[in-house]
Coordinates of C-alpha atoms and ligand atoms in Angstrom, one line a residue:
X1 CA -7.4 7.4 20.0
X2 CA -5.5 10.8 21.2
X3 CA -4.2 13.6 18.4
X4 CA -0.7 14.2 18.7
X5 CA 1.4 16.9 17.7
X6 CA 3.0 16.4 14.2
X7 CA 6.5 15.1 15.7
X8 CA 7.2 13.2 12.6
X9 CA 7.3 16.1 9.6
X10 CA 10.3 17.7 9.1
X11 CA 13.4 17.3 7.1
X12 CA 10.9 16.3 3.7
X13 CA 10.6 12.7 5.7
X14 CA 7.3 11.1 7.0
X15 CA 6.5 7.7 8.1
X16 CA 2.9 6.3 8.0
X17 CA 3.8 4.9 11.2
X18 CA 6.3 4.1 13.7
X19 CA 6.2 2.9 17.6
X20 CA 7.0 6.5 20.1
X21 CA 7.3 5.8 23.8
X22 CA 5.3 2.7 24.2
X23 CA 2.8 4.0 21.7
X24 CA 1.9 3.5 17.8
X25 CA 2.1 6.7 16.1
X26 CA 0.1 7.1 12.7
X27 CA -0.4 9.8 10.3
X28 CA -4.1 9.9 9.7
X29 CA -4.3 9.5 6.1
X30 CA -8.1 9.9 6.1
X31 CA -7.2 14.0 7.1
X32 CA -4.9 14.5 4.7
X33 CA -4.2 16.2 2.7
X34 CA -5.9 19.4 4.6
X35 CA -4.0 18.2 7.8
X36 CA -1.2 17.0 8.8
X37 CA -3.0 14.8 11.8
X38 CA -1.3 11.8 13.9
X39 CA -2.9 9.5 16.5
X40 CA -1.3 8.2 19.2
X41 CA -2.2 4.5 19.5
X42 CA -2.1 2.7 22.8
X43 CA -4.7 -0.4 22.5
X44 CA -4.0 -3.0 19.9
X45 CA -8.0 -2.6 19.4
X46 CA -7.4 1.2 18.2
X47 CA -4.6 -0.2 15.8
X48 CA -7.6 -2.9 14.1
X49 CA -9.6 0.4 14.2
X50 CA -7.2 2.8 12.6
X51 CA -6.9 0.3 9.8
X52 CA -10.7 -0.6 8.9
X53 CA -11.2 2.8 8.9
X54 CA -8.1 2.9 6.6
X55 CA -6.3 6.1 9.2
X56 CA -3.5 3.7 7.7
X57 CA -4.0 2.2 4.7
X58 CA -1.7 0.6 1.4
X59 CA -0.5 -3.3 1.8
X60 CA 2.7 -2.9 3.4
X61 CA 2.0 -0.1 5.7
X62 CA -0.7 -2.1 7.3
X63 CA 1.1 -5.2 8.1
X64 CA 3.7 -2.6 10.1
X65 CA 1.2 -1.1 12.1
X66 CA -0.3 -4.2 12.7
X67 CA 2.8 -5.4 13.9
X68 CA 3.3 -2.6 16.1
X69 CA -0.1 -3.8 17.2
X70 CA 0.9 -6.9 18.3
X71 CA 3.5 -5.1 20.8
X72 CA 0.8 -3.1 21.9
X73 CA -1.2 -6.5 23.2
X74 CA 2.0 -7.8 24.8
X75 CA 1.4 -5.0 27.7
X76 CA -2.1 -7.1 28.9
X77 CA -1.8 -9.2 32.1
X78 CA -2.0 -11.9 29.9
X79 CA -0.1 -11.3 27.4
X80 CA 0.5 -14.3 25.2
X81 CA -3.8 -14.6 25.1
X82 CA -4.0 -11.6 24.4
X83 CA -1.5 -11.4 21.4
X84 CA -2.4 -14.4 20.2
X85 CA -6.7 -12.8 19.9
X86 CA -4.7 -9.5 18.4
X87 CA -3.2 -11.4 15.9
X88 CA -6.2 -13.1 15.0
X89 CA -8.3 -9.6 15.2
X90 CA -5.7 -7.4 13.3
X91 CA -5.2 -10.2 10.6
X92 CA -9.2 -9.9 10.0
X93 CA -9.8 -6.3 9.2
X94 CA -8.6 -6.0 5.8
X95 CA -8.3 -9.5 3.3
X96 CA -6.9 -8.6 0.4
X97 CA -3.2 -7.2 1.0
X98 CA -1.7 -10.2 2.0
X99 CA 1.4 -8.2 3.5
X100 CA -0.9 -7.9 6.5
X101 CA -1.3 -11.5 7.1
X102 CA 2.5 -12.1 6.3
X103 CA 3.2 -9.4 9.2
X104 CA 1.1 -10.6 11.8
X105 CA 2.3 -14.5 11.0
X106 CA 5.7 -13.0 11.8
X107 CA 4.8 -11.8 14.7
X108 CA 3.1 -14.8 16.0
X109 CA 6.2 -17.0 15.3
X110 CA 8.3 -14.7 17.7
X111 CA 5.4 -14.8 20.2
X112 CA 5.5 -18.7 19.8
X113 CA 9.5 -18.6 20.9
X114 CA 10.0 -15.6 22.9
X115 CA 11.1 -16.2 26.7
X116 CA 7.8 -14.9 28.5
X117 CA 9.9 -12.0 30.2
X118 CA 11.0 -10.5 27.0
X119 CA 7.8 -11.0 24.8
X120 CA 7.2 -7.1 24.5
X121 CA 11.0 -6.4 23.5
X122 CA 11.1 -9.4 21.2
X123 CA 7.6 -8.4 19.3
X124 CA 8.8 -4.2 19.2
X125 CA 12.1 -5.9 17.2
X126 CA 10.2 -7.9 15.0
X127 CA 8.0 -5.0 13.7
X128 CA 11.2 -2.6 13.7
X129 CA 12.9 -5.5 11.5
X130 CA 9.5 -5.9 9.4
X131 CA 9.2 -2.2 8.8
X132 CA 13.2 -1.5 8.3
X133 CA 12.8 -4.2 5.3
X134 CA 10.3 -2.6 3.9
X135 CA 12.0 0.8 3.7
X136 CA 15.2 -1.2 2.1
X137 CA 12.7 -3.4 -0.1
X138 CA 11.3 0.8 -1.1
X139 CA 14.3 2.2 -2.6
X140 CA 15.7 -1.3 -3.8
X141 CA 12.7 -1.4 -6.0
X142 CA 12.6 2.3 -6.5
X143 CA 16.6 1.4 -8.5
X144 CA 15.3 -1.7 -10.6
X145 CA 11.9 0.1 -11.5
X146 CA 13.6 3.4 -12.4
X147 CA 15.9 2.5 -15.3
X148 CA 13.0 0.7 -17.1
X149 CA 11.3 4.2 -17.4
X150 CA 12.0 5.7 -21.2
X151 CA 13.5 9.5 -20.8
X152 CA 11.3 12.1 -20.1
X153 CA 9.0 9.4 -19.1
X154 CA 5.1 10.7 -18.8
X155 CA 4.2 8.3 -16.1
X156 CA 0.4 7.0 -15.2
X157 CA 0.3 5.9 -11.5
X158 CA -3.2 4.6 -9.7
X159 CA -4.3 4.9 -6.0
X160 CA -1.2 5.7 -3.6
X161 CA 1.5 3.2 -3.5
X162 CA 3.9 5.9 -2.1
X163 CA 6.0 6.3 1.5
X164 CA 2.1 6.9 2.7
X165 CA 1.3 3.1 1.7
X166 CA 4.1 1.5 2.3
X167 CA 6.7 2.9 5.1
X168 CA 8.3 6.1 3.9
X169 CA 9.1 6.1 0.2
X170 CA 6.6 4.1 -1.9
X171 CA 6.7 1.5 -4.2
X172 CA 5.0 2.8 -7.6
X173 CA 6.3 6.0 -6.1
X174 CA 9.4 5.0 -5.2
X175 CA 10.3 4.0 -8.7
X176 CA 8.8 7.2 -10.1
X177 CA 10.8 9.1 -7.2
X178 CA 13.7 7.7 -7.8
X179 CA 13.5 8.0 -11.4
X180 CA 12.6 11.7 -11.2
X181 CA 16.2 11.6 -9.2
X182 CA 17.7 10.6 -12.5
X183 CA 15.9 13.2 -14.7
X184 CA 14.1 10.8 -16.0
X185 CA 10.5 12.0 -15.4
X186 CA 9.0 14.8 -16.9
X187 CA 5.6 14.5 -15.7
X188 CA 2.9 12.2 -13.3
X189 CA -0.8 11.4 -14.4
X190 CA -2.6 10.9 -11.0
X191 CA -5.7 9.3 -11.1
X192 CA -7.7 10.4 -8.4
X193 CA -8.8 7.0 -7.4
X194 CA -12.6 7.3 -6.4
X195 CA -14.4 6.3 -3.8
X196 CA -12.1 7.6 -1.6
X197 CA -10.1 9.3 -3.5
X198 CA -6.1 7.7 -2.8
X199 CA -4.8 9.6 -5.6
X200 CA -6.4 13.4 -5.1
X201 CA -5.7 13.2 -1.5
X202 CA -2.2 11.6 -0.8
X203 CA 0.1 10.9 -4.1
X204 CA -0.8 14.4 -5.2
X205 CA 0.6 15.1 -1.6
X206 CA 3.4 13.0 -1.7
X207 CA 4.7 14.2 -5.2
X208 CA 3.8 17.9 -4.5
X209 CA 6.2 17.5 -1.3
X210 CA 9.4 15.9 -3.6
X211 CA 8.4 18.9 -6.2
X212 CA 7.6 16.3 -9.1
X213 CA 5.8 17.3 -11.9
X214 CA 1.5 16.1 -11.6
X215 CA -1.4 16.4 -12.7
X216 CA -5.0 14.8 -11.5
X217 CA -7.1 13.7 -13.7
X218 CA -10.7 11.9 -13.1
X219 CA -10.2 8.0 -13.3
X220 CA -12.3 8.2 -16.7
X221 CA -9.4 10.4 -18.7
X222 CA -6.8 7.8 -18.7
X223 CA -7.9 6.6 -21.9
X224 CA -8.5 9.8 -23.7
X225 CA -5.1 10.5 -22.1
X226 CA -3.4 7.0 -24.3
X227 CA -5.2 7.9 -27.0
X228 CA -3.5 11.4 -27.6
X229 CA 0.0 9.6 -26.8
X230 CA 0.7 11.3 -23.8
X231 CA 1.2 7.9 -22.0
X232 CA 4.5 6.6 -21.6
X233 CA 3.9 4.1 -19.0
X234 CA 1.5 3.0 -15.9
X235 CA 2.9 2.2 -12.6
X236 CA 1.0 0.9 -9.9
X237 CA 1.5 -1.3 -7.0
X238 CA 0.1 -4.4 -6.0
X239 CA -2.0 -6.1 -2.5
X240 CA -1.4 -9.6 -3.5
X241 CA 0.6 -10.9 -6.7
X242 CA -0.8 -14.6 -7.2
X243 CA 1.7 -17.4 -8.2
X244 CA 0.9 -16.8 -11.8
X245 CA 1.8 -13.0 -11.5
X246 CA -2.7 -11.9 -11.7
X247 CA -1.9 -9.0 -9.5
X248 CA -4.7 -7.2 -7.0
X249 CA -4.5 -3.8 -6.7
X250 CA -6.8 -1.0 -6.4
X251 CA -10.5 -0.9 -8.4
X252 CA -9.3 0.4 -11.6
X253 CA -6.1 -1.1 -12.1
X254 CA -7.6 -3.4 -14.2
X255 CA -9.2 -0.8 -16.2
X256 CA -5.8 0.7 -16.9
X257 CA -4.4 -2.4 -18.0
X258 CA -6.4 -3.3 -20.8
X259 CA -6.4 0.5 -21.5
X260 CA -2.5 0.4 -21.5
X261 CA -2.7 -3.0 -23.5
X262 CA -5.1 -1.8 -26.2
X263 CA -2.4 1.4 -26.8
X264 CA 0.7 -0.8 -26.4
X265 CA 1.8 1.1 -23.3
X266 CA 4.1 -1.0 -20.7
X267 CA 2.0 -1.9 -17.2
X268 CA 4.3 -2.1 -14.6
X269 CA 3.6 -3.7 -10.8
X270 CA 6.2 -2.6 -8.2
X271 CA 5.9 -4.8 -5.2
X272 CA 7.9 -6.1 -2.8
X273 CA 8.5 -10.0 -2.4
X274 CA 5.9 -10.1 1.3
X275 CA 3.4 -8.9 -1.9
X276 CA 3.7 -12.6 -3.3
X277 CA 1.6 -15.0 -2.6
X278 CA 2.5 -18.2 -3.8
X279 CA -0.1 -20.4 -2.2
X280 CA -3.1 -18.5 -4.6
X281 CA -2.6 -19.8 -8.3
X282 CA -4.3 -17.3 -9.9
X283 CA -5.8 -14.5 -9.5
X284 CA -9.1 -15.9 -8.7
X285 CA -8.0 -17.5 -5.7
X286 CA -7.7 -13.9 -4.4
X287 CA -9.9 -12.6 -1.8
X288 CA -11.3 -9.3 -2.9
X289 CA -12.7 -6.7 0.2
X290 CA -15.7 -5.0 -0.5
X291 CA -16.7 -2.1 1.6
X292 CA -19.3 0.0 2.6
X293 CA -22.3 1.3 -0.1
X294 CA -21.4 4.7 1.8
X295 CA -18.0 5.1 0.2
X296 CA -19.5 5.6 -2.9
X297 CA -22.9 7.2 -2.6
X298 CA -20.8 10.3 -0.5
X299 CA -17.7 12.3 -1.8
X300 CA -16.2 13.5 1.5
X301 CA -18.9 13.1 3.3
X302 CA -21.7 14.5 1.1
X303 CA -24.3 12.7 -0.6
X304 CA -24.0 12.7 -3.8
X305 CA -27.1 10.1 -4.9
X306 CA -30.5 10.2 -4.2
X307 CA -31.1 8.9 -0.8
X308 CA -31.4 5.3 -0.6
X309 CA -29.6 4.5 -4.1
X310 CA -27.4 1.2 -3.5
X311 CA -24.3 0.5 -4.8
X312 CA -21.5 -2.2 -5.1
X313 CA -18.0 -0.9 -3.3
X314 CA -15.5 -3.4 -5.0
X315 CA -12.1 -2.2 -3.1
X316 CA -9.7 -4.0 -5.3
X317 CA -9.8 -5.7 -8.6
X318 CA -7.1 -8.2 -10.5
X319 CA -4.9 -7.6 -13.1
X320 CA -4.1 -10.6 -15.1
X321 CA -0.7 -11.5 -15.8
X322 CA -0.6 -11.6 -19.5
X323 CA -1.4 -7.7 -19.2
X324 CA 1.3 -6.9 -16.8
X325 CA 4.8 -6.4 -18.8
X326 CA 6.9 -6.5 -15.8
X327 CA 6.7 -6.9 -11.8
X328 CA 9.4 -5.1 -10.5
X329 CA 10.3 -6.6 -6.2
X330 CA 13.4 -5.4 -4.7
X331 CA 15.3 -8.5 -5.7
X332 CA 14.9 -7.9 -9.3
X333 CA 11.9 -8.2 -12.3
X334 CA 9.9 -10.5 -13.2
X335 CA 8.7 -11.1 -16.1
X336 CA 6.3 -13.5 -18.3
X337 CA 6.5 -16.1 -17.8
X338 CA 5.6 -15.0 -14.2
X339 CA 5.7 -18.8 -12.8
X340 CA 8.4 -19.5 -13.4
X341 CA 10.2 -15.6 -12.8
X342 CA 8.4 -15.1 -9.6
X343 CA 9.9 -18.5 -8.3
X344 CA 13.3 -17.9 -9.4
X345 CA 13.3 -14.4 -7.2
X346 CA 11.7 -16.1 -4.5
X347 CA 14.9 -18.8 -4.8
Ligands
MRU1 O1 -7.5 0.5 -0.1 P1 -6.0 1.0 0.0 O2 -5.9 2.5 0.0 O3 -5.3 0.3 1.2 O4 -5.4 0.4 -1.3 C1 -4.0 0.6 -1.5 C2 -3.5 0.1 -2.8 O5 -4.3 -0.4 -3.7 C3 -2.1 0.2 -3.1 O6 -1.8 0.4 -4.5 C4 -1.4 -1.1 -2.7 O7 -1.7 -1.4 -1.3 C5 0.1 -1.1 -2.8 S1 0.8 -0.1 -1.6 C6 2.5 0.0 -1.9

């Protein structure tokens, strides 16, 4: 993987990732937010890398690069093998955001009918296409999600399901960005989001950059934070929204919503439709990653329990529906009854 000059700040616009001169370009998430850092991809293997080792991480932002990965494969000698092991490789390295399976499934149906001359140029379009609907799914979601956001709302928002996450502008984010636009935000709760720390590192980025009012807070205040009403309501994204509307998201998320539940706070989702996953029921159906012991037995990179304490790394946990009060996609909101709502927006 080489280090590449930042070529993509500037002008208050970033994009997680995007394809340069036959290459992938990624901001590396895991050096921010003491560096602005991008890697300059040129194997689909560093692109399955970049995303186990979450350098690009957030559902929607690792189906795009994984798309971008699939143009990378189409360079081999023999290129519709080696696509098809790329697809099969880059689906494998993170389960739960089923955005990244939805991706690569794209890509493979293009690879299926693509005249073998113009496999490389037909794959680059799909993933240009996949990651331009995302950025319109962003700020479509960012209008529905914003007028549902009482004045001089004090929002709670989990993880980072901003531009960072997604494409360029966020989904959580995006509806607190855009509502910030309208003056309707007076101030973000960040949780910082341990193990590795989402929140600290790259929402506080991301809103510090638009100027939006923020403050962190350890994961364990949200609730002392409801309990002195100064809560108006949580917004967080989603990795997979079963056909029932349980929604995966980041461990925590969960925690939030029976906190949010108990004070009679709203719990909003923002997602876009690739999000949905109709063929889970529920969200037990749900495959849920769990990483390595490391993540939380180190804080960036320093031990911080005795030596050869274990641990449980859950990366993601569900939200079920009945806690959710609305799940806000970029052709409209759902809401309960999410079987029947989610259906209807999926026409
Ligand atoms: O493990 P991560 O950092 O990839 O988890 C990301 C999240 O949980 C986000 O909230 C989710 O992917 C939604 S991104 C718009």
């Amino acid at each position: 993987m080489a280090e590449v000059a930042p070529v993509l700040a500037g002008n208050g616009v970033f994009r997680a990732v995007e394809w340069r001169e036959g290459k992938v370009l990624m901001l590396d998430q895991t050096r921010l937010p003491a560096e602005e850092a991008y890697l300059e991809l040129s194997d689909w293997r560093e692109v399955a890398e970049a995303i186990r080792t979450m350098r690009v991480r957030g559902a929607p932002a690792i189906g795009i690069a994984a798309a971008y990965g699939t143009a990378l494969a189409a360079g081999a000698e023999d290129p519709l093998g080696e696509v098809d092991q790329a697809c099969r490789e880059l689906k494998a390295t993170r389960p739960t955001a089923v955005n990244l399976a939805w991706a690569v499934e794209r890509m493979r149906a293009v690879a299926r009918n693509a005249p073998r001359e113009s496999l490389r140029d037909s794959l680059l379009a799909e993933a240009d296409r996949i990651a331009a609907e995302q950025d319109a799914a962003d700020h479509a979601i960012g209008e529905w999600g914003a007028d549902l956001l009482p004045p001089d709302c004090r929002a709670l928002t989990h993880c980072n399901a901003g531009g960072l996450a997604t494409y360029s502008y966020g989904t959580a984010l995006g509806v607190i960005k855009t509502a910030f636009r309208r003056g309707r935000i007076a101030h973000v709760w960040v949780d910082e989001t341990r193990p590795l720390l989402q929140g600290a590192r790259l929402t506080a980025w991301e809103l510090m950059r638009e100027g939006i009012p923020m403050s962190l807070i350890c994961d364990n205040m949200a609730g002392h934070l409801m309990s002195r009403g100064e809560v108006d309501a949580v917004v967080t994204g989603a990795d997979r929204v079963a056909a029932n509307g349980d929604s995966a998201n980041k461990i925590g998320t969960y925690t939030l919503a029976v906190l949010a539940a108990r004070h009679g706070i709203p719990f909003y989702i923002a997602a876009p439709i690739s999000t949905l996953d109709m063929e889970s029921p529920d969200g037990g159906a749900i495959p849920i990653e769990e990483r390595d012991e490391t993540e939380v037995t180190t804080l960036a990179g320093t031990a911080i329990a005795p030596a050869g304490a274990r641990a449980r790394n859950f990366a993601f946990d569900v939200t079920p529906a009945e806690l959710i009060t609305a799940i806000i996609t970029e052709r409209g909101v759902a809401r309960p009854p999410y079987e029947r709502s989610l259906r209807e927006l999926l026409g």
